């Protein structure tokens, strides 16, 4: 009995967080979040931040469990609102500095701030904080052994690296009980609140994260889930996440989602 109690005490609390809008919800994020609810361990909390999707619209219709918690992003993240007051009118932060549509994301700090500020908000807590993009599906059940393997002892931040381009931040894991991780997230947030990100070549969250990671003196703080990759192609497909989840990048997300639900026989 004592041994089982000790194991429960040692087990970290995991909190998954994401953000989405009504358009993303209807394009497949609803089904994706339902797979999280179905396949994550029962004690894991799932936190959803949205700017335009009311709780009564999605929570009851999607028939999610009580462990899925909804937040109004602008009410919960006042620093985001303050950043947008400046960024929405700044071409270097809203993407309008680039004429070609497919490259605008590199300077769309205002768009991706809807991702980072929920992370900063949840970083006030403890345990393991996991960011997962809302267009990712968990197609196979996860247990604590798998979650623990994504951040071996001695590391505090897990990420998806690529050989010669900025990191992929569709999945991130932060150990909030690690003082150095807390400091990293503080510096990450200050890139926005002090507008220091305007000193960078690009202003999207992946570029900012990679810049801060490379500047950090404690290289052992970081664990690359895609270590050994030989290509810059989407790292979910080659990382240790692949047996459990898939990331629907690009267009036709709804069609891709249907294909993977059928392939993995996921009933939601």
mmCIF file of C-alpha atoms in Angstrom:
data_model
loop_
_atom_site.group_PDB
_atom_site.id
_atom_site.type_symbol
_atom_site.label_atom_id
_atom_site.label_comp_id
_atom_site.label_asym_id
_atom_site.label_seq_id
_atom_site.Cartn_x
_atom_site.Cartn_y
_atom_site.Cartn_z
ATOM 1 C CA UNK A 1 0.000 0.000 0.000
ATOM 2 C CA UNK A 2 2.819 2.354 0.878
ATOM 3 C CA UNK A 3 4.517 1.600 -2.428
ATOM 4 C CA UNK A 4 1.391 2.435 -4.444
ATOM 5 C CA UNK A 5 0.887 5.656 -2.490
ATOM 6 C CA UNK A 6 4.511 6.612 -3.160
ATOM 7 C CA UNK A 7 4.048 5.979 -6.873
ATOM 8 C CA UNK A 8 0.959 8.204 -6.966
ATOM 9 C CA UNK A 9 2.862 10.926 -5.114
ATOM 10 C CA UNK A 10 5.769 10.700 -7.575
ATOM 11 C CA UNK A 11 3.528 10.835 -10.639
ATOM 12 C CA UNK A 12 3.565 14.374 -12.120
ATOM 13 C CA UNK A 13 0.323 16.144 -12.932
ATOM 14 C CA UNK A 14 -0.022 16.698 -16.678
ATOM 15 C CA UNK A 15 -1.974 19.601 -18.142
ATOM 16 C CA UNK A 16 -2.546 19.806 -21.892
ATOM 17 C CA UNK A 17 -3.283 23.252 -23.323
ATOM 18 C CA UNK A 18 -4.270 24.544 -26.735
ATOM 19 C CA UNK A 19 -6.030 27.493 -28.347
ATOM 20 C CA UNK A 20 -8.442 27.628 -31.244
ATOM 21 C CA UNK A 21 -11.113 29.725 -32.889
ATOM 22 C CA UNK A 22 -14.531 28.786 -34.225
ATOM 23 C CA UNK A 23 -13.187 28.190 -37.742
ATOM 24 C CA UNK A 24 -10.547 25.721 -36.506
ATOM 25 C CA UNK A 25 -13.108 24.019 -34.287
ATOM 26 C CA UNK A 26 -15.368 23.348 -37.250
ATOM 27 C CA UNK A 27 -12.477 22.290 -39.515
ATOM 28 C CA UNK A 28 -11.691 19.323 -37.293
ATOM 29 C CA UNK A 29 -10.370 20.528 -33.945
ATOM 30 C CA UNK A 30 -13.608 19.369 -32.320
ATOM 31 C CA UNK A 31 -12.893 15.787 -33.351
ATOM 32 C CA UNK A 32 -9.214 16.128 -32.442
ATOM 33 C CA UNK A 33 -9.970 17.338 -28.911
ATOM 34 C CA UNK A 34 -12.398 14.443 -28.517
ATOM 35 C CA UNK A 35 -9.520 12.046 -29.286
ATOM 36 C CA UNK A 36 -7.459 13.740 -26.550
ATOM 37 C CA UNK A 37 -10.343 13.281 -24.131
ATOM 38 C CA UNK A 38 -10.617 9.649 -25.170
ATOM 39 C CA UNK A 39 -6.945 8.642 -25.184
ATOM 40 C CA UNK A 40 -5.127 10.659 -22.519
ATOM 41 C CA UNK A 41 -4.848 9.237 -18.969
ATOM 42 C CA UNK A 42 -7.939 10.044 -16.908
ATOM 43 C CA UNK A 43 -6.129 12.388 -14.505
ATOM 44 C CA UNK A 44 -4.780 14.646 -17.271
ATOM 45 C CA UNK A 45 -6.532 18.020 -17.569
ATOM 46 C CA UNK A 46 -7.216 19.570 -20.987
ATOM 47 C CA UNK A 47 -7.365 23.383 -21.196
ATOM 48 C CA UNK A 48 -8.953 25.075 -24.235
ATOM 49 C CA UNK A 49 -8.486 28.812 -24.882
ATOM 50 C CA UNK A 50 -10.655 30.483 -27.539
ATOM 51 C CA UNK A 51 -11.343 34.011 -28.725
ATOM 52 C CA UNK A 52 -14.724 33.458 -30.377
ATOM 53 C CA UNK A 53 -16.129 30.071 -29.419
ATOM 54 C CA UNK A 54 -18.595 30.105 -26.541
ATOM 55 C CA UNK A 55 -18.474 27.259 -24.044
ATOM 56 C CA UNK A 56 -22.144 26.370 -24.475
ATOM 57 C CA UNK A 57 -21.585 26.087 -28.233
ATOM 58 C CA UNK A 58 -18.902 23.434 -28.153
ATOM 59 C CA UNK A 59 -18.702 21.839 -24.720
ATOM 60 C CA UNK A 60 -22.178 20.321 -24.663
ATOM 61 C CA UNK A 61 -22.424 19.571 -28.376
ATOM 62 C CA UNK A 62 -19.068 17.781 -28.410
ATOM 63 C CA UNK A 63 -19.987 15.758 -25.297
ATOM 64 C CA UNK A 64 -16.582 16.237 -23.702
ATOM 65 C CA UNK A 65 -15.811 15.127 -20.173
ATOM 66 C CA UNK A 66 -15.485 17.480 -17.222
ATOM 67 C CA UNK A 67 -11.674 17.355 -17.415
ATOM 68 C CA UNK A 68 -11.849 19.582 -20.520
ATOM 69 C CA UNK A 69 -11.771 23.173 -19.255
ATOM 70 C CA UNK A 70 -12.700 26.183 -21.396
ATOM 71 C CA UNK A 71 -11.290 29.736 -21.140
ATOM 72 C CA UNK A 72 -12.082 32.998 -22.872
ATOM 73 C CA UNK A 73 -8.596 33.820 -24.114
ATOM 74 C CA UNK A 74 -8.873 37.611 -23.915
ATOM 75 C CA UNK A 75 -10.340 37.521 -20.415
ATOM 76 C CA UNK A 76 -7.778 35.002 -19.183
ATOM 77 C CA UNK A 77 -4.763 36.559 -20.906
ATOM 78 C CA UNK A 78 -4.910 40.364 -20.477
ATOM 79 C CA UNK A 79 -1.268 40.683 -21.539
ATOM 80 C CA UNK A 80 -2.267 39.257 -24.912
ATOM 81 C CA UNK A 81 -4.844 42.027 -25.352
ATOM 82 C CA UNK A 82 -2.191 44.616 -24.554
ATOM 83 C CA UNK A 83 0.248 43.091 -27.045
ATOM 84 C CA UNK A 84 -2.401 43.080 -29.782
ATOM 85 C CA UNK A 85 -3.077 46.781 -29.215
ATOM 86 C CA UNK A 86 0.416 47.391 -30.596
ATOM 87 C CA UNK A 87 0.942 44.387 -32.851
ATOM 88 C CA UNK A 88 -2.258 44.583 -34.867
ATOM 89 C CA UNK A 89 -1.043 47.833 -36.450
ATOM 90 C CA UNK A 90 2.605 46.815 -36.894
ATOM 91 C CA UNK A 91 3.471 45.141 -40.242
ATOM 92 C CA UNK A 92 6.492 43.419 -38.646
ATOM 93 C CA UNK A 93 4.170 41.779 -36.129
ATOM 94 C CA UNK A 94 0.981 41.192 -38.142
ATOM 95 C CA UNK A 95 2.609 39.754 -41.268
ATOM 96 C CA UNK A 96 1.802 42.574 -43.653
ATOM 97 C CA UNK A 97 5.504 43.306 -44.128
ATOM 98 C CA UNK A 98 5.453 40.382 -46.581
ATOM 99 C CA UNK A 99 3.448 40.636 -49.804
ATOM 100 C CA UNK A 100 3.411 36.890 -50.551
ATOM 101 C CA UNK A 101 0.678 35.204 -48.550
ATOM 102 C CA UNK A 102 2.533 31.911 -48.013
ATOM 103 C CA UNK A 103 5.413 33.656 -46.252
ATOM 104 C CA UNK A 104 3.420 36.021 -44.036
ATOM 105 C CA UNK A 105 3.403 33.564 -41.136
ATOM 106 C CA UNK A 106 7.063 34.350 -40.465
ATOM 107 C CA UNK A 107 6.062 37.788 -39.164
ATOM 108 C CA UNK A 108 2.633 36.991 -37.732
ATOM 109 C CA UNK A 109 3.463 37.416 -34.063
ATOM 110 C CA UNK A 110 -0.092 38.596 -33.416
ATOM 111 C CA UNK A 111 -1.552 35.357 -34.776
ATOM 112 C CA UNK A 112 0.769 33.037 -32.894
ATOM 113 C CA UNK A 113 0.560 35.079 -29.690
ATOM 114 C CA UNK A 114 -2.842 33.393 -29.298
ATOM 115 C CA UNK A 115 -0.761 30.265 -28.748
ATOM 116 C CA UNK A 116 2.028 31.553 -26.546
ATOM 117 C CA UNK A 117 0.036 33.624 -24.063
ATOM 118 C CA UNK A 118 -2.112 30.656 -22.939
ATOM 119 C CA UNK A 119 1.191 28.849 -22.298
ATOM 120 C CA UNK A 120 2.402 31.781 -20.196
ATOM 121 C CA UNK A 121 -0.933 31.829 -18.369
ATOM 122 C CA UNK A 122 -0.791 28.116 -17.564
ATOM 123 C CA UNK A 123 2.886 28.386 -16.594
ATOM 124 C CA UNK A 124 1.724 29.912 -13.317
ATOM 125 C CA UNK A 125 0.927 26.354 -12.183
ATOM 126 C CA UNK A 126 2.963 23.238 -11.388
ATOM 127 C CA UNK A 127 3.620 19.826 -12.902
ATOM 128 C CA UNK A 128 4.092 19.111 -16.606
ATOM 129 C CA UNK A 129 2.558 21.578 -19.052
ATOM 130 C CA UNK A 130 2.046 20.243 -22.576
ATOM 131 C CA UNK A 131 1.165 22.443 -25.509
ATOM 132 C CA UNK A 132 -0.504 20.564 -28.384
ATOM 133 C CA UNK A 133 -1.773 22.236 -31.553
ATOM 134 C CA UNK A 134 -5.523 21.845 -32.015
ATOM 135 C CA UNK A 135 -5.010 20.242 -35.435
ATOM 136 C CA UNK A 136 -3.262 17.246 -33.850
ATOM 137 C CA UNK A 137 -5.051 13.949 -33.269
ATOM 138 C CA UNK A 138 -4.192 11.398 -30.577
ATOM 139 C CA UNK A 139 -5.139 8.201 -32.363
ATOM 140 C CA UNK A 140 -3.757 5.651 -29.881
ATOM 141 C CA UNK A 141 -4.165 5.600 -26.079
ATOM 142 C CA UNK A 142 -1.356 7.158 -24.035
ATOM 143 C CA UNK A 143 -0.353 6.134 -20.531
ATOM 144 C CA UNK A 144 1.888 7.809 -17.990
ATOM 145 C CA UNK A 145 4.851 5.693 -19.041
ATOM 146 C CA UNK A 146 4.649 7.145 -22.531
ATOM 147 C CA UNK A 147 4.166 10.715 -21.283
ATOM 148 C CA UNK A 148 7.104 10.351 -18.900
ATOM 149 C CA UNK A 149 9.309 9.061 -21.735
ATOM 150 C CA UNK A 150 8.829 12.367 -23.558
ATOM 151 C CA UNK A 151 10.912 14.138 -20.926
ATOM 152 C CA UNK A 152 13.639 11.983 -19.357
ATOM 153 C CA UNK A 153 15.014 12.917 -15.944
ATOM 154 C CA UNK A 154 17.404 15.841 -16.035
ATOM 155 C CA UNK A 155 15.545 17.683 -18.800
ATOM 156 C CA UNK A 156 12.925 20.400 -18.407
ATOM 157 C CA UNK A 157 11.734 21.379 -21.906
ATOM 158 C CA UNK A 158 10.851 18.915 -24.676
ATOM 159 C CA UNK A 159 10.532 20.113 -28.257
ATOM 160 C CA UNK A 160 10.582 18.963 -31.876
ATOM 161 C CA UNK A 161 13.856 20.014 -33.449
ATOM 162 C CA UNK A 162 14.878 20.102 -37.089
ATOM 163 C CA UNK A 163 18.434 19.915 -38.505
ATOM 164 C CA UNK A 164 18.740 23.322 -40.166
ATOM 165 C CA UNK A 165 15.602 25.376 -39.562
ATOM 166 C CA UNK A 166 13.680 26.690 -36.544
ATOM 167 C CA UNK A 167 11.992 24.174 -34.232
ATOM 168 C CA UNK A 168 8.451 22.902 -34.713
ATOM 169 C CA UNK A 169 6.341 24.033 -31.758
ATOM 170 C CA UNK A 170 3.183 22.000 -32.393
ATOM 171 C CA UNK A 171 4.084 19.928 -29.336
ATOM 172 C CA UNK A 172 5.957 21.298 -26.334
ATOM 173 C CA UNK A 173 6.425 19.996 -22.796
ATOM 174 C CA UNK A 174 7.517 22.193 -19.896
ATOM 175 C CA UNK A 175 8.407 21.004 -16.391
ATOM 176 C CA UNK A 176 6.943 23.791 -14.289
ATOM 177 C CA UNK A 177 8.610 22.443 -11.142
ATOM 178 C CA UNK A 178 12.002 23.320 -12.658
ATOM 179 C CA UNK A 179 13.235 26.818 -11.743
ATOM 180 C CA UNK A 180 15.197 27.155 -14.992
ATOM 181 C CA UNK A 181 12.100 26.306 -17.018
ATOM 182 C CA UNK A 182 10.150 28.996 -15.200
ATOM 183 C CA UNK A 183 12.930 31.476 -16.026
ATOM 184 C CA UNK A 184 12.919 30.425 -19.684
ATOM 185 C CA UNK A 185 9.168 30.995 -19.913
ATOM 186 C CA UNK A 186 9.549 34.356 -18.202
ATOM 187 C CA UNK A 187 12.093 35.410 -20.837
ATOM 188 C CA UNK A 188 9.833 33.997 -23.566
ATOM 189 C CA UNK A 189 6.923 36.120 -22.346
ATOM 190 C CA UNK A 190 9.105 39.218 -22.063
ATOM 191 C CA UNK A 191 9.948 38.940 -25.767
ATOM 192 C CA UNK A 192 6.319 39.982 -26.315
ATOM 193 C CA UNK A 193 5.630 42.283 -23.386
ATOM 194 C CA UNK A 194 8.794 44.356 -23.977
ATOM 195 C CA UNK A 195 8.557 44.052 -27.798
ATOM 196 C CA UNK A 196 12.078 42.649 -27.850
ATOM 197 C CA UNK A 197 10.905 40.233 -30.544
ATOM 198 C CA UNK A 198 11.150 43.165 -32.970
ATOM 199 C CA UNK A 199 14.933 42.735 -32.811
ATOM 200 C CA UNK A 200 14.630 39.284 -34.418
ATOM 201 C CA UNK A 201 14.669 38.375 -38.101
ATOM 202 C CA UNK A 202 11.247 36.694 -37.803
ATOM 203 C CA UNK A 203 8.521 37.087 -35.175
ATOM 204 C CA UNK A 204 6.520 33.837 -35.145
ATOM 205 C CA UNK A 205 6.622 31.722 -31.990
ATOM 206 C CA UNK A 206 8.799 28.922 -33.363
ATOM 207 C CA UNK A 207 11.541 31.366 -34.344
ATOM 208 C CA UNK A 208 11.372 33.085 -30.943
ATOM 209 C CA UNK A 209 11.522 29.762 -29.075
ATOM 210 C CA UNK A 210 14.462 28.536 -31.145
ATOM 211 C CA UNK A 211 16.351 31.789 -30.609
ATOM 212 C CA UNK A 212 15.910 31.552 -26.827
ATOM 213 C CA UNK A 213 16.828 27.859 -26.789
ATOM 214 C CA UNK A 214 20.055 28.466 -28.678
ATOM 215 C CA UNK A 215 20.948 31.358 -26.390
ATOM 216 C CA UNK A 216 20.378 29.316 -23.243
ATOM 217 C CA UNK A 217 23.637 28.167 -21.634
ATOM 218 C CA UNK A 218 22.130 24.999 -20.135
ATOM 219 C CA UNK A 219 21.808 22.790 -23.207
ATOM 220 C CA UNK A 220 20.807 19.826 -21.051
ATOM 221 C CA UNK A 221 17.604 21.663 -20.115
ATOM 222 C CA UNK A 222 16.214 20.760 -23.553
ATOM 223 C CA UNK A 223 15.210 17.361 -24.913
ATOM 224 C CA UNK A 224 14.775 16.969 -28.673
ATOM 225 C CA UNK A 225 11.925 14.587 -29.474
ATOM 226 C CA UNK A 226 13.121 14.483 -33.087
ATOM 227 C CA UNK A 227 16.826 13.947 -32.425
ATOM 228 C CA UNK A 228 18.673 12.302 -35.281
ATOM 229 C CA UNK A 229 16.342 13.604 -37.988
ATOM 230 C CA UNK A 230 18.028 14.127 -41.344
ATOM 231 C CA UNK A 231 15.321 16.271 -42.932
ATOM 232 C CA UNK A 232 13.522 19.498 -42.103
ATOM 233 C CA UNK A 233 10.184 17.957 -43.072
ATOM 234 C CA UNK A 234 7.396 17.978 -40.513
ATOM 235 C CA UNK A 235 8.975 16.308 -37.441
ATOM 236 C CA UNK A 236 5.823 14.667 -36.046
ATOM 237 C CA UNK A 237 6.282 12.002 -38.718
ATOM 238 C CA UNK A 238 9.796 11.050 -37.621
ATOM 239 C CA UNK A 239 9.706 11.804 -33.898
ATOM 240 C CA UNK A 240 8.883 9.534 -30.971
ATOM 241 C CA UNK A 241 5.363 11.012 -31.009
ATOM 242 C CA UNK A 242 4.462 9.198 -34.216
ATOM 243 C CA UNK A 243 3.078 5.975 -32.638
ATOM 244 C CA UNK A 244 0.467 7.981 -30.718
ATOM 245 C CA UNK A 245 -0.525 11.035 -32.717
ATOM 246 C CA UNK A 246 -0.608 12.777 -36.063
ATOM 247 C CA UNK A 247 -0.500 16.476 -36.917
ATOM 248 C CA UNK A 248 -2.811 17.639 -39.716
ATOM 249 C CA UNK A 249 -0.627 20.347 -41.226
ATOM 250 C CA UNK A 250 -1.595 22.403 -44.265
ATOM 251 C CA UNK A 251 -4.889 22.408 -46.137
ATOM 252 C CA UNK A 252 -7.763 19.903 -46.186
ATOM 253 C CA UNK A 253 -7.516 19.251 -42.443
ATOM 254 C CA UNK A 254 -11.025 17.798 -42.271
ATOM 255 C CA UNK A 255 -10.317 15.257 -44.997
ATOM 256 C CA UNK A 256 -7.000 14.255 -43.425
ATOM 257 C CA UNK A 257 -8.684 13.867 -40.059
ATOM 258 C CA UNK A 258 -11.309 11.539 -41.515
ATOM 259 C CA UNK A 259 -8.615 9.429 -43.137
ATOM 260 C CA UNK A 260 -6.692 8.969 -39.889
ATOM 261 C CA UNK A 261 -9.829 8.286 -37.833
ATOM 262 C CA UNK A 262 -10.651 5.478 -40.261
ATOM 263 C CA UNK A 263 -7.063 4.173 -40.479
ATOM 264 C CA UNK A 264 -6.663 3.904 -36.706
ATOM 265 C CA UNK A 265 -10.298 2.854 -36.105
ATOM 266 C CA UNK A 266 -10.897 5.684 -33.674
ATOM 267 C CA UNK A 267 -14.500 5.829 -32.518
ATOM 268 C CA UNK A 268 -15.442 9.257 -31.142
#
